Each structure stands twice: as C-alpha cells, then as structure tokens.
Amino acid sequence: METKRYNFSLVLGRLNHIHIGHEMLINESIKVSKETLVLLGSAQEEGTLRNPFKFDTRKRLVEKICFKAKELRAQKIVVGFPKNMDGSEGFRADR
C-alpha cells in the first residue's frame, strides 16, 4: 500500500466554470493526501455571470473529477461555503 505524504489537504474555490486546472489541483490533492476537503465558495450564488452554476451542479462535477482520479482510496468531502448576506461566513456540508 502506498504511503501518502500528507494526512489532509484542502482545496478552496468557487470552481464555477470548472476547468482542467481545477481538475489537476483536486487530483494532485487526492494523490498526496489521505483525506481531501473541497470547499466550494459562494455556495448560495447561482445564475450570475461569476456564479452561473448551482452548488449541487458544482458538487456533482467535483465528484466526477474525484471519481476519475487514480487514487480513489483517498476520502473526499465536498462542502459548500457561502458568504451570508450580512457578510458573515457559514457552511453547508454534504458527504
């Protein structure tokens, strides 16, 4: 069994208009870490120029990328991280 360099890695971004660079970043995190946490920022935003996709759509795309990764033994968690209307931060977890 291959030893992972890190116990934990974090990928943080809106990942709206997800592209090959995001895929490479997520796959590298899975490759080198036992667990990978993907935080999807602006989880409450959708239908705007900067945030056209819903959280659930972005989550499915990230999971598809993780499924294609060779290191599938790594656990991944996808979390939505919205900015609340009052400027405070909050989160919504989906496992």
PDB file of C-alpha atoms in Angstrom, residues 14-56:
ATOM      1  CA  ARG A  14     -15.781  28.709  -6.285  1.00  0.00           C
ATOM      2  CA  LEU A  15     -14.966  26.199  -9.037  1.00  0.00           C
ATOM      3  CA  ASN A  16     -17.601  27.832 -11.194  1.00  0.00           C
ATOM      4  CA  HIS A  17     -16.664  27.249 -14.806  1.00  0.00           C
ATOM      5  CA  ILE A  18     -14.635  24.281 -13.590  1.00  0.00           C
ATOM      6  CA  HIS A  19     -11.647  23.626 -15.866  1.00  0.00           C
ATOM      7  CA  ILE A  20      -8.645  21.352 -16.331  1.00  0.00           C
ATOM      8  CA  GLY A  21      -6.568  23.352 -13.815  1.00  0.00           C
ATOM      9  CA  HIS A  22      -9.148  22.672 -11.092  1.00  0.00           C
ATOM     10  CA  GLU A  23      -9.157  19.002 -12.056  1.00  0.00           C
ATOM     11  CA  MET A  24      -5.366  18.815 -11.832  1.00  0.00           C
ATOM     12  CA  LEU A  25      -5.364  20.550  -8.433  1.00  0.00           C
ATOM     13  CA  ILE A  26      -8.018  18.215  -6.976  1.00  0.00           C
ATOM     14  CA  ASN A  27      -6.365  15.101  -8.412  1.00  0.00           C
ATOM     15  CA  GLU A  28      -2.968  16.127  -7.021  1.00  0.00           C
ATOM     16  CA  SER A  29      -4.517  16.719  -3.582  1.00  0.00           C
ATOM     17  CA  ILE A  30      -6.102  13.261  -3.675  1.00  0.00           C
ATOM     18  CA  LYS A  31      -2.816  11.750  -4.820  1.00  0.00           C
ATOM     19  CA  VAL A  32      -0.718  13.142  -1.948  1.00  0.00           C
ATOM     20  CA  SER A  33      -3.258  13.128   0.929  1.00  0.00           C
ATOM     21  CA  LYS A  34      -5.216  10.543   2.872  1.00  0.00           C
ATOM     22  CA  GLU A  35      -8.194  12.918   3.008  1.00  0.00           C
ATOM     23  CA  THR A  36      -9.108  15.821   0.753  1.00  0.00           C
ATOM     24  CA  LEU A  37     -11.610  18.527   1.655  1.00  0.00           C
ATOM     25  CA  VAL A  38     -13.028  20.568  -1.220  1.00  0.00           C
ATOM     26  CA  LEU A  39     -14.672  23.823  -0.114  1.00  0.00           C
ATOM     27  CA  LEU A  40     -16.940  25.335  -2.758  1.00  0.00           C
ATOM     28  CA  GLY A  41     -17.148  29.061  -2.109  1.00  0.00           C
ATOM     29  CA  SER A  42     -20.179  31.226  -2.870  1.00  0.00           C
ATOM     30  CA  ALA A  43     -22.424  28.192  -2.366  1.00  0.00           C
ATOM     31  CA  GLN A  44     -25.512  30.395  -2.177  1.00  0.00           C
ATOM     32  CA  GLU A  45     -24.825  32.107  -5.525  1.00  0.00           C
ATOM     33  CA  GLU A  46     -26.261  30.907  -8.827  1.00  0.00           C
ATOM     34  CA  GLY A  47     -27.419  32.301 -12.129  1.00  0.00           C
ATOM     35  CA  THR A  48     -24.946  35.200 -12.205  1.00  0.00           C
ATOM     36  CA  LEU A  49     -22.097  35.858 -14.625  1.00  0.00           C
ATOM     37  CA  ARG A  50     -19.489  34.954 -11.985  1.00  0.00           C
ATOM     38  CA  ASN A  51     -21.505  32.086 -10.482  1.00  0.00           C
ATOM     39  CA  PRO A  52     -23.693  30.526 -13.172  1.00  0.00           C
ATOM     40  CA  PHE A  53     -23.986  27.055 -11.637  1.00  0.00           C
ATOM     41  CA  LYS A  54     -25.859  25.865  -8.543  1.00  0.00           C
ATOM     42  CA  PHE A  55     -23.939  24.340  -5.637  1.00  0.00           C
ATOM     43  CA  ASP A  56     -25.364  20.878  -6.410  1.00  0.00           C
TER      44      ASP A  56
END
